[in-house]
mmCIF file of C-alpha atoms in Angstrom:
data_model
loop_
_atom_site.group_PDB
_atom_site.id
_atom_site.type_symbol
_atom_site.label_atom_id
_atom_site.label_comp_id
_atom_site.label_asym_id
_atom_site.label_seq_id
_atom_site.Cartn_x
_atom_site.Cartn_y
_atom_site.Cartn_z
ATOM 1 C CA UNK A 30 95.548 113.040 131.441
ATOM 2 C CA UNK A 31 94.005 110.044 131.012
ATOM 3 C CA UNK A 32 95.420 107.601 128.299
ATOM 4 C CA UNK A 33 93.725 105.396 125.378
ATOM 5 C CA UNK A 34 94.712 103.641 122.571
ATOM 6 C CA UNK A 35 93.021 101.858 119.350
ATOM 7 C CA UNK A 36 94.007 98.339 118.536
ATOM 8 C CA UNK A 37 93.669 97.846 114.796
ATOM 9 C CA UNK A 38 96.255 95.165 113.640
ATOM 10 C CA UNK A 39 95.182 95.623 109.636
ATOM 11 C CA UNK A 40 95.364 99.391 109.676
ATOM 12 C CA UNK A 41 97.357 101.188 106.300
ATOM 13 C CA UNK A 42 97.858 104.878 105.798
ATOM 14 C CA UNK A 43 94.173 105.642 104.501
ATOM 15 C CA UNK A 44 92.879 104.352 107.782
ATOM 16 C CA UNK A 45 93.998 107.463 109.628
ATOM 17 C CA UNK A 46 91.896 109.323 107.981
ATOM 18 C CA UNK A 47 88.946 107.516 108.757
ATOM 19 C CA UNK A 48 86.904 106.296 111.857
ATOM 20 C CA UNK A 49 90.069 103.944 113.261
ATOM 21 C CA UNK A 50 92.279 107.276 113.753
ATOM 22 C CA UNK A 51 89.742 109.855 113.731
ATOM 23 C CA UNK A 52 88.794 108.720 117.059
ATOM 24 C CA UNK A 53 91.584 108.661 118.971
ATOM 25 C CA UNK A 54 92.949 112.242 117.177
ATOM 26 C CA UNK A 55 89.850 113.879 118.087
ATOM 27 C CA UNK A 56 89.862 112.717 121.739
ATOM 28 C CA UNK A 57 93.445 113.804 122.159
ATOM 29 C CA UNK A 58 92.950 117.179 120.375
ATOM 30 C CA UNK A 59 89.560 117.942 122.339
ATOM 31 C CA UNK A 60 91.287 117.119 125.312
ATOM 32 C CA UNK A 61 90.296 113.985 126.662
ATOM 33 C CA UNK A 62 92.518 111.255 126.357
ATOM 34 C CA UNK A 63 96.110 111.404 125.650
ATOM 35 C CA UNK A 64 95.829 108.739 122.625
ATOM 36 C CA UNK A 65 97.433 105.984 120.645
ATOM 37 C CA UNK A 66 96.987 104.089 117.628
ATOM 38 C CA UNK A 67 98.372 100.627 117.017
ATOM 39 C CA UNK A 68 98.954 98.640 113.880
ATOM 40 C CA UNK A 69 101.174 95.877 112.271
ATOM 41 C CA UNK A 70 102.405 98.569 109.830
ATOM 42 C CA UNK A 71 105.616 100.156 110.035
ATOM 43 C CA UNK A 72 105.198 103.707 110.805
ATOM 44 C CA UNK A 73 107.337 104.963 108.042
ATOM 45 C CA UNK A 74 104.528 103.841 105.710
ATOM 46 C CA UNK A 75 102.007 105.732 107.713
ATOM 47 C CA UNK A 76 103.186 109.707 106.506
ATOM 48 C CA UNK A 77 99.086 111.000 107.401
ATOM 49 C CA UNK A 78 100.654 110.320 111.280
ATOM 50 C CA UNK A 79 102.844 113.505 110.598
ATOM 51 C CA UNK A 80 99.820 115.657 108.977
ATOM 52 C CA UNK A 81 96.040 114.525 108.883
ATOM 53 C CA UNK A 82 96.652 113.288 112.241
ATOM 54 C CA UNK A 83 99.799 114.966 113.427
ATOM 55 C CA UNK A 84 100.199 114.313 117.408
ATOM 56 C CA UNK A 85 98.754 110.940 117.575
ATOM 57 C CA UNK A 86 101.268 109.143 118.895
ATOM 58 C CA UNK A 87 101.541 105.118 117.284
ATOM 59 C CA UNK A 88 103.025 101.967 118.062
ATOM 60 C CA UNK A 89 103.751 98.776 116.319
ATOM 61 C CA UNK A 90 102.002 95.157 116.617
ATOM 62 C CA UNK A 91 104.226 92.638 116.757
ATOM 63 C CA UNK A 92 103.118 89.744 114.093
ATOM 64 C CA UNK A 93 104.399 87.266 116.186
ATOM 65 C CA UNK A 94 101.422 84.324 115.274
ATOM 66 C CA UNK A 95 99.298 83.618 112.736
ATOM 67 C CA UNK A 96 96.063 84.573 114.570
ATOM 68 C CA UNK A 97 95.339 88.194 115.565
ATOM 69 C CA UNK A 98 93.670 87.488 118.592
ATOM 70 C CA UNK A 99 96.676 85.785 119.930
ATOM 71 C CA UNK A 100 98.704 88.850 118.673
ATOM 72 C CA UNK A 101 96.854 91.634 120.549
ATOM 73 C CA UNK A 102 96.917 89.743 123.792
ATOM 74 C CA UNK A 103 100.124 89.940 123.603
ATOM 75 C CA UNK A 104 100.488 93.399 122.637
ATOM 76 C CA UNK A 105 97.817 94.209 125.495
ATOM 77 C CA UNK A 106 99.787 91.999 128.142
ATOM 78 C CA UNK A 107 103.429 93.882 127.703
ATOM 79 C CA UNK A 108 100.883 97.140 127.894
ATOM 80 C CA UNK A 109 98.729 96.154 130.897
ATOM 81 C CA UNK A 110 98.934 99.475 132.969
ATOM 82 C CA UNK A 111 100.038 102.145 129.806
ATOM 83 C CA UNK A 112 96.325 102.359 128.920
ATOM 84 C CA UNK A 113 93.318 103.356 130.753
ATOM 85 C CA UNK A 114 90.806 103.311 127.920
ATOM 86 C CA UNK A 115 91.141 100.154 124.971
ATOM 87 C CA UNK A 116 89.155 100.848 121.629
ATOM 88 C CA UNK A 117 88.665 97.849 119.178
ATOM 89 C CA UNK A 118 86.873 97.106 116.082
ATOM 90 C CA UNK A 119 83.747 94.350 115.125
ATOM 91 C CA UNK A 120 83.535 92.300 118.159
ATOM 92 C CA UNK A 121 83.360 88.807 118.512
ATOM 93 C CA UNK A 122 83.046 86.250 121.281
ATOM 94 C CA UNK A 123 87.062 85.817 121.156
ATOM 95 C CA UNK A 124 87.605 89.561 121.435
ATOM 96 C CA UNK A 125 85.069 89.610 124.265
ATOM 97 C CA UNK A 126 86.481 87.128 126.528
ATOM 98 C CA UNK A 127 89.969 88.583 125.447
ATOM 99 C CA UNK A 128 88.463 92.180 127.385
ATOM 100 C CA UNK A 129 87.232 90.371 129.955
ATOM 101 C CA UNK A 130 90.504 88.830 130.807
ATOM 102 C CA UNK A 131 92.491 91.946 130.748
ATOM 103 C CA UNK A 132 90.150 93.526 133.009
ATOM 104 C CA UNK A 133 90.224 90.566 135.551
ATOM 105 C CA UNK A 134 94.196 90.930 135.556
ATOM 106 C CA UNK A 135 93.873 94.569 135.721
ATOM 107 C CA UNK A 136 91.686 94.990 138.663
ATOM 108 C CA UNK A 137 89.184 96.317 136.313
ATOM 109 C CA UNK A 138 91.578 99.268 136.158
ATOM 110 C CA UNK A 139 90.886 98.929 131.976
ATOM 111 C CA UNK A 140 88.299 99.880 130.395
ATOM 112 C CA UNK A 141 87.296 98.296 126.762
ATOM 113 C CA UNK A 142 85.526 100.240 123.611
ATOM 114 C CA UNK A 143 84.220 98.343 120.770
ATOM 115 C CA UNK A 144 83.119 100.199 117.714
ATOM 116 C CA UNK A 145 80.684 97.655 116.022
ATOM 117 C CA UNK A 146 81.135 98.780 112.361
ATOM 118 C CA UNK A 147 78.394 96.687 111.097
ATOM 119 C CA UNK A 148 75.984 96.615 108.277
ATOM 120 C CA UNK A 149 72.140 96.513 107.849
ATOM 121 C CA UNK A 150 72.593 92.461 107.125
ATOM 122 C CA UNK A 151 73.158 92.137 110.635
ATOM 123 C CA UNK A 152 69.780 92.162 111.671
ATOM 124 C CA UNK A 153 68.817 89.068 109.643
ATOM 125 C CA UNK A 154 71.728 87.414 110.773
ATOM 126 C CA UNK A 155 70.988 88.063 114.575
ATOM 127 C CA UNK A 156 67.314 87.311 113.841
ATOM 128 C CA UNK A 157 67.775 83.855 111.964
ATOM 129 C CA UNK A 158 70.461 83.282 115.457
ATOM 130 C CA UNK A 159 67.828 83.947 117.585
ATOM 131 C CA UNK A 160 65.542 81.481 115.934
ATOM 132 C CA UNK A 161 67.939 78.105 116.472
ATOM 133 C CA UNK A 162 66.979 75.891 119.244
ATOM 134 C CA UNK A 163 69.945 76.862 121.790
ATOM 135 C CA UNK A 164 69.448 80.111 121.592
ATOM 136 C CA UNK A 165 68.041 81.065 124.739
ATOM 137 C CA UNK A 166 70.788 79.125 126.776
ATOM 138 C CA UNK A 167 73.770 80.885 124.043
ATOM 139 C CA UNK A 168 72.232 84.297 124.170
ATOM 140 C CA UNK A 169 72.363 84.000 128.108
ATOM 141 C CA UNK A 170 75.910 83.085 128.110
ATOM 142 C CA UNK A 171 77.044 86.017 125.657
ATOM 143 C CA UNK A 172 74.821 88.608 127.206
ATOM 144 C CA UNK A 173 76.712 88.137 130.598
ATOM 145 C CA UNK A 174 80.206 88.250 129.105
ATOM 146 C CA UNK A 175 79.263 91.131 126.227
ATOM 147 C CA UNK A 176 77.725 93.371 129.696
ATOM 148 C CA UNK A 177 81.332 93.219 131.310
ATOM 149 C CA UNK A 178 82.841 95.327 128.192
ATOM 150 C CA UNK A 179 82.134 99.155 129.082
ATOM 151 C CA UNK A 180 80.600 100.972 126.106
ATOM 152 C CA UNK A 181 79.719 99.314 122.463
ATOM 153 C CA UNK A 182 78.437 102.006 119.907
ATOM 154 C CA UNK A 183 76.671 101.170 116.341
ATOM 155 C CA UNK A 184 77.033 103.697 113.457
ATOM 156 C CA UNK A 185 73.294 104.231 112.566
ATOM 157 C CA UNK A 186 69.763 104.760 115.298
ATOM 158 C CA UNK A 187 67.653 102.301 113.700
ATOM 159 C CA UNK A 188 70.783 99.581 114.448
ATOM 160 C CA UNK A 189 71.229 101.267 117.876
ATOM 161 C CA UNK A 190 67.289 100.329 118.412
ATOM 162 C CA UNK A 191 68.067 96.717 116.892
ATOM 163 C CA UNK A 192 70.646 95.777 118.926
ATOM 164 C CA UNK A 193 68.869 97.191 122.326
ATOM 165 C CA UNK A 194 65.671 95.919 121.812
ATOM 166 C CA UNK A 195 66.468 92.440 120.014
ATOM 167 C CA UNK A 196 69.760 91.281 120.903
ATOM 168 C CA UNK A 197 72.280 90.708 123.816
ATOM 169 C CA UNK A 198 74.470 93.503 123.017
ATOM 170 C CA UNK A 199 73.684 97.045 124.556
ATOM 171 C CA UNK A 200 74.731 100.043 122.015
ATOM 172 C CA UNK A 201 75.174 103.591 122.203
ATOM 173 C CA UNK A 202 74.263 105.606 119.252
ATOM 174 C CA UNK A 203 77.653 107.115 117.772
ATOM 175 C CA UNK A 204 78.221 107.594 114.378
ATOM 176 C CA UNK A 205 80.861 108.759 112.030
ATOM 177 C CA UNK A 206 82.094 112.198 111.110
ATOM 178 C CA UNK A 207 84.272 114.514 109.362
ATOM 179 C CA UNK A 208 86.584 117.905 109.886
ATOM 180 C CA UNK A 209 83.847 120.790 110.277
ATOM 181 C CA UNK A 210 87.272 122.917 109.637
ATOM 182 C CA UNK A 211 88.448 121.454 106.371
ATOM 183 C CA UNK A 212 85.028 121.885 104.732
ATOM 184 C CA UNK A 213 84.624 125.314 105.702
ATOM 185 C CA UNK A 214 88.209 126.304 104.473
ATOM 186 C CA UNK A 215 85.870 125.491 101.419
ATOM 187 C CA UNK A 216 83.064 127.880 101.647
ATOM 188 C CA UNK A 217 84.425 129.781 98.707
ATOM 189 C CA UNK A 218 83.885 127.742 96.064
ATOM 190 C CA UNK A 219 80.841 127.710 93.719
ATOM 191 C CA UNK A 220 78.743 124.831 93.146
ATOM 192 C CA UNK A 221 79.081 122.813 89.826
ATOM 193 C CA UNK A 222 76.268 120.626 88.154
ATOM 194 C CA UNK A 223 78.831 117.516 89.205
ATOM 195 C CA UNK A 224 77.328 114.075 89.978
ATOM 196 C CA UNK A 225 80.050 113.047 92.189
ATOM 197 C CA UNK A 226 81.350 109.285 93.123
ATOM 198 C CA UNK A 227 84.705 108.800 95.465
ATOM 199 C CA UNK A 228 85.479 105.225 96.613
ATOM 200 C CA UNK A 229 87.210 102.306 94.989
ATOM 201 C CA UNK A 230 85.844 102.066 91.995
ATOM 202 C CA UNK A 231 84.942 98.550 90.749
ATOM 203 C CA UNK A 232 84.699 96.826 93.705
ATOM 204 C CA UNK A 233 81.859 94.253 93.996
ATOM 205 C CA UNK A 234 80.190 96.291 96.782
ATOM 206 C CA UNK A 235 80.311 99.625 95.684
ATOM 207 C CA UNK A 236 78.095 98.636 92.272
ATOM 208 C CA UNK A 237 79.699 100.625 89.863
ATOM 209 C CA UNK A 238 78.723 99.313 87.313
ATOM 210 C CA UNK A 239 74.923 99.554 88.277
ATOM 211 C CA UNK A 240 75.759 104.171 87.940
ATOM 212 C CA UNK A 241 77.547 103.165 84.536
ATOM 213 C CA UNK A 242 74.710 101.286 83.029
ATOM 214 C CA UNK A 243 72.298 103.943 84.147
ATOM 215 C CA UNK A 244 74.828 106.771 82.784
ATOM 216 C CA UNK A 245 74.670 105.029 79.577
ATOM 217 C CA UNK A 246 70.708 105.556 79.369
ATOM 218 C CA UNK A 247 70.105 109.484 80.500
ATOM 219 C CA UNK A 248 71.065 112.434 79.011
ATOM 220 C CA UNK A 249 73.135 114.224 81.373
ATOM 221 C CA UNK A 250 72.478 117.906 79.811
ATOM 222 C CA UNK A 251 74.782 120.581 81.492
ATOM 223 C CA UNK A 252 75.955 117.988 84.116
ATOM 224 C CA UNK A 253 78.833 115.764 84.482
ATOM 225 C CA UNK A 254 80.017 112.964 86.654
ATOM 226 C CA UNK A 255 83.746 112.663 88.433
ATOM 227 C CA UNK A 256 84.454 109.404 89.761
ATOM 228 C CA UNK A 257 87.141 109.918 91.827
ATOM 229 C CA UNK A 258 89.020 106.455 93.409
ATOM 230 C CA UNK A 259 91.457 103.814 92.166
ATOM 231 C CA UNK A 260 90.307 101.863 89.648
ATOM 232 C CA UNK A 261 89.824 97.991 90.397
ATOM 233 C CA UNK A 262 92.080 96.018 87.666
ATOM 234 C CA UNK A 263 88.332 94.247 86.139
ATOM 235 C CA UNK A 264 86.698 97.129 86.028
ATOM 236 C CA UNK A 265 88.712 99.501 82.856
ATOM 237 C CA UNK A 266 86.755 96.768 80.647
ATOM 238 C CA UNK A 267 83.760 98.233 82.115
ATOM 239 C CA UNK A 268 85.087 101.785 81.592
ATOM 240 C CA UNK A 269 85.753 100.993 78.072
ATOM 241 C CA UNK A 270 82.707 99.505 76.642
ATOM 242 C CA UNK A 271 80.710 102.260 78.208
ATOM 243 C CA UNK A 272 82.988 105.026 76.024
ATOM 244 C CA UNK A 273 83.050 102.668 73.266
ATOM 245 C CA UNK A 274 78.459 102.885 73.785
ATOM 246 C CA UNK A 275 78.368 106.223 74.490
ATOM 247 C CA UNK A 276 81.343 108.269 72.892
ATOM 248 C CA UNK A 277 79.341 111.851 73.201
ATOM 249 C CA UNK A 278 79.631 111.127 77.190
ATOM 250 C CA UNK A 279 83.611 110.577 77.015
ATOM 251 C CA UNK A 280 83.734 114.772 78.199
ATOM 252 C CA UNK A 281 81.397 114.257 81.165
ATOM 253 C CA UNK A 282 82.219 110.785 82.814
ATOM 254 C CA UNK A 283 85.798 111.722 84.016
ATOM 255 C CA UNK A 284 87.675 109.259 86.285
ATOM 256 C CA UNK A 285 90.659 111.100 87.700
ATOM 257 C CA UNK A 286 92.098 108.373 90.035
ATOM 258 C CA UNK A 287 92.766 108.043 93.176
ATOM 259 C CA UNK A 288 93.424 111.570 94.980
ATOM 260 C CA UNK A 289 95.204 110.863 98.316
ATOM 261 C CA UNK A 290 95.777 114.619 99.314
ATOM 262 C CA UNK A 291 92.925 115.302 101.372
ATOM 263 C CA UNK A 292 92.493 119.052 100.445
ATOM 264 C CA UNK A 293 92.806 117.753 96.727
ATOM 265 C CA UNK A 294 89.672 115.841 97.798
ATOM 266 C CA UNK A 295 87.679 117.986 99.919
ATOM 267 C CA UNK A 296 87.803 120.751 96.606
ATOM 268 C CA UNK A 297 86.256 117.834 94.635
ATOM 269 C CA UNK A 298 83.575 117.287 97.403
ATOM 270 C CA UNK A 299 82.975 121.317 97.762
ATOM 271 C CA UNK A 300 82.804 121.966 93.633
ATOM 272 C CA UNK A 301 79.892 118.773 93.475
ATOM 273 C CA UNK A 302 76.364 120.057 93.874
ATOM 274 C CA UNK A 303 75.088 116.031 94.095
ATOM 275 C CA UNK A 304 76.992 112.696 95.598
ATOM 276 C CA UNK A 305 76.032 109.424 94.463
ATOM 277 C CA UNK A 306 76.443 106.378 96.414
ATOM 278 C CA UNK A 307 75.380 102.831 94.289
ATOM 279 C CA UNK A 308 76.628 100.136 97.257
ATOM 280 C CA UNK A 309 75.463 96.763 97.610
ATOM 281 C CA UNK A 310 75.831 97.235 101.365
ATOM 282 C CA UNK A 311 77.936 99.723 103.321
ATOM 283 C CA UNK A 312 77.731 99.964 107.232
ATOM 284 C CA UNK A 313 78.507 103.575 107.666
ATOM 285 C CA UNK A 314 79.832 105.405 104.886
ATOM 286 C CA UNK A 315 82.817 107.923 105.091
ATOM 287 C CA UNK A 316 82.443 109.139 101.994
ATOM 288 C CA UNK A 317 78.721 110.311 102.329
ATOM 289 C CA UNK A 318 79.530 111.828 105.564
ATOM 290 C CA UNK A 319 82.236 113.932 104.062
ATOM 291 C CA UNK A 320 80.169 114.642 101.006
ATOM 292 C CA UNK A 321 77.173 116.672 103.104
ATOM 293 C CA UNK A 322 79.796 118.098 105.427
ATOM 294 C CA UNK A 323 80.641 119.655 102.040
ATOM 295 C CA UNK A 324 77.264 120.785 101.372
ATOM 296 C CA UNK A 325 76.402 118.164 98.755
ATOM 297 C CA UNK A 326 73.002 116.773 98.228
ATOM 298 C CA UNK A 327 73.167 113.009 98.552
ATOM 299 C CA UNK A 328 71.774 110.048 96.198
ATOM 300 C CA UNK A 329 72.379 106.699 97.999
ATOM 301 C CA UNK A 330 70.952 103.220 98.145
ATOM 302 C CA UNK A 331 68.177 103.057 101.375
ATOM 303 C CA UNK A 332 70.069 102.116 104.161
ATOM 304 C CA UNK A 333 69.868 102.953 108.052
ATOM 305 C CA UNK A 334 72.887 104.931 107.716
ATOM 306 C CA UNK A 335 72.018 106.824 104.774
ATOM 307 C CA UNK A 336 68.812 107.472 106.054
ATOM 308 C CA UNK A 337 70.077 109.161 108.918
ATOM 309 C CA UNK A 338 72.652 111.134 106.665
ATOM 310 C CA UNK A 339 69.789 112.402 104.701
ATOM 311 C CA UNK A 340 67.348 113.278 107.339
ATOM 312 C CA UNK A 341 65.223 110.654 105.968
ATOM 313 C CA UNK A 342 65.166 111.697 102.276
ATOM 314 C CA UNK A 343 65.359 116.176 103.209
ATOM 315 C CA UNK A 344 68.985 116.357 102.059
ATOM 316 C CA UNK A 345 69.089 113.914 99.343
ATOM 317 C CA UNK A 346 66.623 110.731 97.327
ATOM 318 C CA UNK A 347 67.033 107.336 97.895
ATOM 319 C CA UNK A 348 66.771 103.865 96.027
ATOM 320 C CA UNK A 349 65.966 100.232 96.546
ATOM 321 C CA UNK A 350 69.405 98.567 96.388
ATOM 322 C CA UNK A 351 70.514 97.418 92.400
ATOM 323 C CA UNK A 352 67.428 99.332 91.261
ATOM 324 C CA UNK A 353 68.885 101.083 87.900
ATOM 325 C CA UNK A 354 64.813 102.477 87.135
ATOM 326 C CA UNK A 355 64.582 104.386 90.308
ATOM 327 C CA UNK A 356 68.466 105.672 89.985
ATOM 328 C CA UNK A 357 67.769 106.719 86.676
ATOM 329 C CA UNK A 358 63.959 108.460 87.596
ATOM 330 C CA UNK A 359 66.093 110.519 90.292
ATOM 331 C CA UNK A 360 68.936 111.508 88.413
ATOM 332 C CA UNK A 361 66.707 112.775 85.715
ATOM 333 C CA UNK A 362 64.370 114.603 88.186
ATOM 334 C CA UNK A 363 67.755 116.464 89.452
ATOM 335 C CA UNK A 364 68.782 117.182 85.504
ATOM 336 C CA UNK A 365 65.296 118.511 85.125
ATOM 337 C CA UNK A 366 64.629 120.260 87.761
ATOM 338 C CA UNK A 367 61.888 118.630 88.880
ATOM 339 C CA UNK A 368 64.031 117.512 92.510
ATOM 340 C CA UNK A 369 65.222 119.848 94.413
ATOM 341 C CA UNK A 370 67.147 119.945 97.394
ATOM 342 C CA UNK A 371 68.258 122.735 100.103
ATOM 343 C CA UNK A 372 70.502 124.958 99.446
ATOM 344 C CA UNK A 373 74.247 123.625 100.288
ATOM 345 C CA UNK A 374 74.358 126.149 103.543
ATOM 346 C CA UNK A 375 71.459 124.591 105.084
ATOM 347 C CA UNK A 376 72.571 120.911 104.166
ATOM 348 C CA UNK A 377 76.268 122.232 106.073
ATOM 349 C CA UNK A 378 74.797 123.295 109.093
ATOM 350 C CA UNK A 379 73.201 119.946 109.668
ATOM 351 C CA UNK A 380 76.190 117.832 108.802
ATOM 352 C CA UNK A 381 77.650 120.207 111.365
ATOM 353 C CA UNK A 382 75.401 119.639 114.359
ATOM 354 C CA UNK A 383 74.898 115.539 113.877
ATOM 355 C CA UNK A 384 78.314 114.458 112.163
ATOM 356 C CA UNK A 385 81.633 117.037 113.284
ATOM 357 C CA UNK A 386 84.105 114.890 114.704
ATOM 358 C CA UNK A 387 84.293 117.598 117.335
ATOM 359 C CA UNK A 388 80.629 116.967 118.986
ATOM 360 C CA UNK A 389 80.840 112.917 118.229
ATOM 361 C CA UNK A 390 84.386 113.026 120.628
ATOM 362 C CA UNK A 391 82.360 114.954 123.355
ATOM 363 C CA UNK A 392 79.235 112.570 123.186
ATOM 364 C CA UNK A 393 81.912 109.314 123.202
ATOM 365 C CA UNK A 394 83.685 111.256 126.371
ATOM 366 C CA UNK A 395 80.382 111.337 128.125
ATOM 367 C CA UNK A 396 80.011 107.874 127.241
ATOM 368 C CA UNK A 397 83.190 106.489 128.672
ATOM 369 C CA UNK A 398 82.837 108.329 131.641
#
């Protein structure tokens, strides 16, 4: 069988569980690749390697300098004929030329995966590139070095079009997904009117604070929120003032923490009738994709990715980025009635056919070879 591995130097526990080791555990339990995954951790603080992800087999990255780069040629020079397949995050020019130097001293025996993981802001940022005098001569340049990597993928179509159409990289579409089998171990339980959020609450990008504000404003009738994450250290002020302004809500805005057992987590998904997403920015998000694997309707800020998630607004409503009005107008709409989505079986099977991990491992297979 043929062998791969995932270079991820920054990788913690919680990345397992995610796109970094979802990939390489779903090509070695479909079949495919007999696969690795390889960060500066210390595998004793990696325990998801012995459940989520049991099988997967891991090894360390030495920290021997203070650049990454440097650190992963290393780690890919005393592995030069262990791997036949090399999967890496976000690529830049250094991690480009670092591919195409392995696969000059490999005979081309290697072949190199980057996952983009990027953002809708890329597009302006390509677009203002492509606008600067040396452009033409730079572009040229990259192009010929990004075409000897084998496959790049991007998370959402409308990016896949992007970069195809307006940029020197060449994508496949391929984006993220979740366990078909964990939600269905689900099926069983009834839907609650639960407005549900699950990420780290607090941080600057996920806008919090933007959901609390608008909380603060409706009445949420027979419907309650769970925010389910750990709690940024800034952000209990937050928390506080809004009980201390609205003390009647203190029963139905719960934050429970951070839940790190996953079937914990999936009950919370499969209980929530509606997920809310309030990001700044987010390039693909786990946490939706899990949500309407779980039969959730889904309330996001308009981005590619969420547009895709929602089947362009069938599964779920979505609003201009920091727009409080237009969160508050849907959330209402859902209290009242007056919004109505598909029922949670219908919103399952399509998280089924476009996001299982199963049939994104297959398409990625097809890619490679």
């Amino acid at each position: 069988m043929k062998k791969m591995i995932c270079l991820f130097p920054i990788g913690e526990n919680v990345h397992l569980v995610k796109d970094v080791g979802m990939i390489p555990y779903m090509l070695q339990k479909e079949g495919y690749y007999k696969s690795t995954i390889a960060f500066y951790e210390d595998k004793e603080k990696l325990p998801y390697l012995s459940d989520e992800v049991a099988g997967l087999s891991y090894k360390k990255i030495s920290k021997i300098f203070r650049y990454e780069i440097l650190n992963v040629f290393v780690f890919l020079l005393k592995n030069l004929n262990s791997y036949d397949v090399v999967m890496m995050f976000h690529p830049s020019g250094k991690k480009v030329i670092l591919a195409y130097f392995i696969k000059l001293i490999s005979f081309n025996k290697v072949k190199f995966y980057f996952k983009m993981d990027v953002n809708d802001s890329v597009i302006e940022i390509i677009r203002r590139s492509n606008r600067k005098i040396f452009s033409p001569f730079s572009n040229r340049l990259k192009k010929w070095f990004f075409a000897k990597v084998d496959l790049f993928t991007v998370e959402s179509r409308e990016l896949n079009d992007f970069f195809n159409n307006e940029s020197y990289i060449k994508t496949k579409y391929l984006p993220n997904g979740f366990l078909t089998e964990k939600s269905d171990r689900q099926d069983n339980i009834k839907k609650e009117n639960i407005f549900l959020v699950v990420g780290r609450l607090g941080a600057y990008q996920k806008n919090h604070e933007l959901f609390l504000s608008v909380l603060s404003k409706i009445d949420l009738k027979d419907w309650s929120v769970s925010f389910v994450g750990p709690i940024e250290d800034g952000f209990h002020s937050e928390i506080d003032r809004f009980y201390r302004d609205c003390p009647d809500k203190k029963n139905k805005v719960i934050f429970t923490g951070n839940i790190s057992d996953r079937d914990r987590l999936n009950l919370e998904y499969a209980k929530s009738k509606v997920f809310v997403l309030t990001s700044r920015w987010e390039g693909f998000s786990l946490s939706l994709v899990e949500a309407i694997g779980n039969g959730c309707a889904i309330v996001s800020t308009d981005m590619s990715s969420s547009r895709d998630m929602t089947n362009c607004g069938e599964f779920g409503r979505l609003f201009s980025s920091n727009d409080g009005e237009q969160l508050a107008s849907i959330l209402n709409g859902i209290i009242n009635g007056s919004i109505i989505f598909p029922d949670e079986e219908e919103i399952k099977k399509f998280a089924k056919k476009h996001f299982g991990w199963k049939g994104i491992a297959k398409k990625l297979n097809g890619y490679l070879n």
